[in-house]
Each structure stands twice: as C-alpha cells, then as structure tokens.
Amino acid sequence: SEGEIVFIQPRYGENPKPPYPPEARRQGYHGEVLLKVEVLSNGQVGEIEVKKSSGYDVLDRSALNTVRKWKFIPARKGETPISLWVNIPIRFQLQ
C-alpha cells in the first residue's frame, strides 16, 4: 500500500488581532466570539459566520471584519492544499 494520507489542519499566518472598539471599551463590554471560518486552499478566508456571539454586536463585527482579512497556511491532504472549516475563538478582554 502507499501508506496513509496525512491530513494537516490549517495554521495561522501572521495576523493582526481584531481592534477593541473604543465604544465597547468605554461601555465595559467584553466576551468571546466564536467564528466559523472557511479557510480556502489558497490560505484566504472564504465564508465566515458567527457560531457563538459575544453577546455584543459591536465585538462580533470587529472580530468578523478582521478575521475576514486573515491569511492562513491552508490545510493539506497529503501534498494537496484543501479548503477546510475551522472554529476560531476571539476573546475581547478588558485589562
């Protein structure tokens, strides 16, 4: 046999953190947004949706808008880059 197919999950490239919206900071909003993200075979983001809201629209939007521009090292099946959905938690925490 040829041996097995090695399956490699996508990895983050160098990506900026989502900005903490000033109005959210002022209001003391914090929480975690869970995003469901389709990482395409070219490392770009395809579809993206909020899987679990932080409870604050303004935080969810900041996370969505930033992660949409992220670049990934795509998942691979053997040597072939493939598209794959991943869950990405983004935590907004007031210091």
mmCIF file with all atom_site columns, C-alpha atoms in Angstrom:
data_model
loop_
_atom_site.group_PDB
_atom_site.id
_atom_site.type_symbol
_atom_site.label_atom_id
_atom_site.label_alt_id
_atom_site.label_comp_id
_atom_site.label_asym_id
_atom_site.label_entity_id
_atom_site.label_seq_id
_atom_site.pdbx_PDB_ins_code
_atom_site.Cartn_x
_atom_site.Cartn_y
_atom_site.Cartn_z
_atom_site.occupancy
_atom_site.B_iso_or_equiv
_atom_site.pdbx_formal_charge
_atom_site.auth_seq_id
_atom_site.auth_comp_id
_atom_site.auth_asym_id
_atom_site.auth_atom_id
_atom_site.pdbx_PDB_model_num
ATOM 1  C CA . SER A 1 1  ? 0.000   0.000  0.000  1.00 0.00 ? 1  SER A CA 1
ATOM 2  C CA . GLU A 1 2  ? 1.034   3.619  -0.458 1.00 0.00 ? 2  GLU A CA 1
ATOM 3  C CA . GLY A 1 3  ? 0.850   4.446  3.228  1.00 0.00 ? 3  GLY A CA 1
ATOM 4  C CA . GLU A 1 4  ? -1.762  6.751  4.671  1.00 0.00 ? 4  GLU A CA 1
ATOM 5  C CA . ILE A 1 5  ? -2.892  10.216 3.694  1.00 0.00 ? 5  ILE A CA 1
ATOM 6  C CA . VAL A 1 6  ? -1.532  12.703 6.176  1.00 0.00 ? 6  VAL A CA 1
ATOM 7  C CA . PHE A 1 7  ? -4.052  15.360 6.995  1.00 0.00 ? 7  PHE A CA 1
ATOM 8  C CA . ILE A 1 8  ? -2.726  18.725 8.195  1.00 0.00 ? 8  ILE A CA 1
ATOM 9  C CA . GLN A 1 9  ? -5.011  21.350 9.743  1.00 0.00 ? 9  GLN A CA 1
ATOM 10 C CA . PRO A 1 10 ? -4.725  24.947 8.596  1.00 0.00 ? 10 PRO A CA 1
ATOM 11 C CA . ARG A 1 11 ? -2.400  27.130 10.634 1.00 0.00 ? 11 ARG A CA 1
ATOM 12 C CA . TYR A 1 12 ? -2.481  30.827 11.322 1.00 0.00 ? 12 TYR A CA 1
ATOM 13 C CA . GLY A 1 13 ? -0.162  33.056 9.366  1.00 0.00 ? 13 GLY A CA 1
ATOM 14 C CA . GLU A 1 14 ? 0.893   36.373 10.927 1.00 0.00 ? 14 GLU A CA 1
ATOM 15 C CA . ASN A 1 15 ? -2.431  38.036 11.583 1.00 0.00 ? 15 ASN A CA 1
ATOM 16 C CA . PRO A 1 16 ? -3.417  41.193 13.452 1.00 0.00 ? 16 PRO A CA 1
ATOM 17 C CA . LYS A 1 17 ? -5.713  40.953 16.457 1.00 0.00 ? 17 LYS A CA 1
ATOM 18 C CA . PRO A 1 18 ? -9.164  42.463 15.989 1.00 0.00 ? 18 PRO A CA 1
ATOM 19 C CA . PRO A 1 19 ? -9.282  46.021 17.371 1.00 0.00 ? 19 PRO A CA 1
ATOM 20 C CA . TYR A 1 20 ? -11.183 46.544 20.617 1.00 0.00 ? 20 TYR A CA 1
ATOM 21 C CA . PRO A 1 21 ? -13.884 49.025 19.581 1.00 0.00 ? 21 PRO A CA 1
ATOM 22 C CA . PRO A 1 22 ? -13.495 52.217 21.688 1.00 0.00 ? 22 PRO A CA 1
ATOM 23 C CA . GLU A 1 23 ? -17.223 52.386 22.436 1.00 0.00 ? 23 GLU A CA 1
ATOM 24 C CA . ALA A 1 24 ? -17.191 48.765 23.645 1.00 0.00 ? 24 ALA A CA 1
ATOM 25 C CA . ARG A 1 25 ? -14.209 49.524 25.873 1.00 0.00 ? 25 ARG A CA 1
ATOM 26 C CA . ARG A 1 26 ? -15.992 52.591 27.297 1.00 0.00 ? 26 ARG A CA 1
ATOM 27 C CA . GLN A 1 27 ? -19.145 50.565 27.994 1.00 0.00 ? 27 GLN A CA 1
ATOM 28 C CA . GLY A 1 28 ? -17.109 47.770 29.573 1.00 0.00 ? 28 GLY A CA 1
ATOM 29 C CA . TYR A 1 29 ? -18.238 45.184 27.007 1.00 0.00 ? 29 TYR A CA 1
ATOM 30 C CA . HIS A 1 30 ? -16.179 42.004 26.930 1.00 0.00 ? 30 HIS A CA 1
ATOM 31 C CA . GLY A 1 31 ? -16.648 38.425 25.866 1.00 0.00 ? 31 GLY A CA 1
ATOM 32 C CA . GLU A 1 32 ? -15.689 35.739 23.408 1.00 0.00 ? 32 GLU A CA 1
ATOM 33 C CA . VAL A 1 33 ? -16.871 35.434 19.814 1.00 0.00 ? 33 VAL A CA 1
ATOM 34 C CA . LEU A 1 34 ? -16.637 32.011 18.198 1.00 0.00 ? 34 LEU A CA 1
ATOM 35 C CA . LEU A 1 35 ? -16.242 32.327 14.427 1.00 0.00 ? 35 LEU A CA 1
ATOM 36 C CA . LYS A 1 36 ? -16.751 29.510 11.953 1.00 0.00 ? 36 LYS A CA 1
ATOM 37 C CA . VAL A 1 37 ? -14.291 30.200 9.137  1.00 0.00 ? 37 VAL A CA 1
ATOM 38 C CA . GLU A 1 38 ? -13.769 28.525 5.787  1.00 0.00 ? 38 GLU A CA 1
ATOM 39 C CA . VAL A 1 39 ? -10.042 28.539 5.037  1.00 0.00 ? 39 VAL A CA 1
ATOM 40 C CA . LEU A 1 40 ? -9.643  28.163 1.282  1.00 0.00 ? 40 LEU A CA 1
ATOM 41 C CA . SER A 1 41 ? -6.892  26.120 -0.353 1.00 0.00 ? 41 SER A CA 1
ATOM 42 C CA . ASN A 1 42 ? -5.040  29.378 -1.145 1.00 0.00 ? 42 ASN A CA 1
ATOM 43 C CA . GLY A 1 43 ? -4.995  30.363 2.546  1.00 0.00 ? 43 GLY A CA 1
ATOM 44 C CA . GLN A 1 44 ? -7.599  33.108 2.116  1.00 0.00 ? 44 GLN A CA 1
ATOM 45 C CA . VAL A 1 45 ? -10.850 33.213 4.068  1.00 0.00 ? 45 VAL A CA 1
ATOM 46 C CA . GLY A 1 46 ? -13.965 32.145 2.147  1.00 0.00 ? 46 GLY A CA 1
ATOM 47 C CA . GLU A 1 47 ? -17.239 32.042 4.057  1.00 0.00 ? 47 GLU A CA 1
ATOM 48 C CA . ILE A 1 48 ? -17.295 33.245 7.635  1.00 0.00 ? 48 ILE A CA 1
ATOM 49 C CA . GLU A 1 49 ? -20.047 33.251 10.226 1.00 0.00 ? 49 GLU A CA 1
ATOM 50 C CA . VAL A 1 50 ? -20.575 33.880 13.917 1.00 0.00 ? 50 VAL A CA 1
ATOM 51 C CA . LYS A 1 51 ? -21.065 30.473 15.523 1.00 0.00 ? 51 LYS A CA 1
ATOM 52 C CA . LYS A 1 52 ? -21.469 31.903 19.015 1.00 0.00 ? 52 LYS A CA 1
ATOM 53 C CA . SER A 1 53 ? -21.929 35.604 19.702 1.00 0.00 ? 53 SER A CA 1
ATOM 54 C CA . SER A 1 54 ? -20.073 37.501 22.406 1.00 0.00 ? 54 SER A CA 1
ATOM 55 C CA . GLY A 1 55 ? -23.453 38.998 23.256 1.00 0.00 ? 55 GLY A CA 1
ATOM 56 C CA . TYR A 1 56 ? -22.369 42.333 21.757 1.00 0.00 ? 56 TYR A CA 1
ATOM 57 C CA . ASP A 1 57 ? -22.876 43.144 18.094 1.00 0.00 ? 57 ASP A CA 1
ATOM 58 C CA . VAL A 1 58 ? -20.008 45.631 18.073 1.00 0.00 ? 58 VAL A CA 1
ATOM 59 C CA . LEU A 1 59 ? -17.493 42.990 19.283 1.00 0.00 ? 59 LEU A CA 1
ATOM 60 C CA . ASP A 1 60 ? -18.815 40.359 16.873 1.00 0.00 ? 60 ASP A CA 1
ATOM 61 C CA . ARG A 1 61 ? -18.430 42.795 13.950 1.00 0.00 ? 61 ARG A CA 1
ATOM 62 C CA . SER A 1 62 ? -14.875 43.731 14.903 1.00 0.00 ? 62 SER A CA 1
ATOM 63 C CA . ALA A 1 63 ? -13.927 40.028 15.012 1.00 0.00 ? 63 ALA A CA 1
ATOM 64 C CA . LEU A 1 64 ? -15.649 39.256 11.684 1.00 0.00 ? 64 LEU A CA 1
ATOM 65 C CA . ASN A 1 65 ? -14.163 42.220 9.833  1.00 0.00 ? 65 ASN A CA 1
ATOM 66 C CA . THR A 1 66 ? -10.620 41.443 11.000 1.00 0.00 ? 66 THR A CA 1
ATOM 67 C CA . VAL A 1 67 ? -10.612 37.654 10.574 1.00 0.00 ? 67 VAL A CA 1
ATOM 68 C CA . ARG A 1 68 ? -12.119 38.017 7.088  1.00 0.00 ? 68 ARG A CA 1
ATOM 69 C CA . LYS A 1 69 ? -8.765  39.579 6.019  1.00 0.00 ? 69 LYS A CA 1
ATOM 70 C CA . TRP A 1 70 ? -6.559  36.997 7.730  1.00 0.00 ? 70 TRP A CA 1
ATOM 71 C CA . LYS A 1 71 ? -4.240  34.721 5.768  1.00 0.00 ? 71 LYS A CA 1
ATOM 72 C CA . PHE A 1 72 ? -3.720  31.105 6.740  1.00 0.00 ? 72 PHE A CA 1
ATOM 73 C CA . ILE A 1 73 ? -1.356  28.335 5.832  1.00 0.00 ? 73 ILE A CA 1
ATOM 74 C CA . PRO A 1 74 ? -4.005  26.095 4.242  1.00 0.00 ? 74 PRO A CA 1
ATOM 75 C CA . ALA A 1 75 ? -4.905  22.589 5.359  1.00 0.00 ? 75 ALA A CA 1
ATOM 76 C CA . ARG A 1 76 ? -3.422  19.815 3.281  1.00 0.00 ? 76 ARG A CA 1
ATOM 77 C CA . LYS A 1 77 ? -4.441  16.313 2.424  1.00 0.00 ? 77 LYS A CA 1
ATOM 78 C CA . GLY A 1 78 ? -1.118  14.707 1.651  1.00 0.00 ? 78 GLY A CA 1
ATOM 79 C CA . GLU A 1 79 ? 0.603   17.338 -0.514 1.00 0.00 ? 79 GLU A CA 1
ATOM 80 C CA . THR A 1 80 ? -2.614  18.925 -1.789 1.00 0.00 ? 80 THR A CA 1
ATOM 81 C CA . PRO A 1 81 ? -3.893  22.157 -0.218 1.00 0.00 ? 81 PRO A CA 1
ATOM 82 C CA . ILE A 1 82 ? -7.622  21.889 0.518  1.00 0.00 ? 82 ILE A CA 1
ATOM 83 C CA . SER A 1 83 ? -10.422 24.075 1.875  1.00 0.00 ? 83 SER A CA 1
ATOM 84 C CA . LEU A 1 84 ? -11.495 23.375 5.434  1.00 0.00 ? 84 LEU A CA 1
ATOM 85 C CA . TRP A 1 85 ? -13.826 24.937 8.002  1.00 0.00 ? 85 TRP A CA 1
ATOM 86 C CA . VAL A 1 86 ? -12.270 25.834 11.357 1.00 0.00 ? 86 VAL A CA 1
ATOM 87 C CA . ASN A 1 87 ? -13.592 27.396 14.568 1.00 0.00 ? 87 ASN A CA 1
ATOM 88 C CA . ILE A 1 88 ? -11.694 30.441 15.775 1.00 0.00 ? 88 ILE A CA 1
ATOM 89 C CA . PRO A 1 89 ? -12.359 31.912 19.206 1.00 0.00 ? 89 PRO A CA 1
ATOM 90 C CA . ILE A 1 90 ? -11.653 35.652 19.594 1.00 0.00 ? 90 ILE A CA 1
ATOM 91 C CA . ARG A 1 91 ? -11.587 36.940 23.148 1.00 0.00 ? 91 ARG A CA 1
ATOM 92 C CA . PHE A 1 92 ? -12.164 40.586 23.995 1.00 0.00 ? 92 PHE A CA 1
ATOM 93 C CA . GLN A 1 93 ? -10.832 41.168 27.484 1.00 0.00 ? 93 GLN A CA 1
ATOM 94 C CA . LEU A 1 94 ? -10.614 44.454 29.319 1.00 0.00 ? 94 LEU A CA 1
ATOM 95 C CA . GLN A 1 95 ? -7.297  44.865 31.138 1.00 0.00 ? 95 GLN A CA 1
#
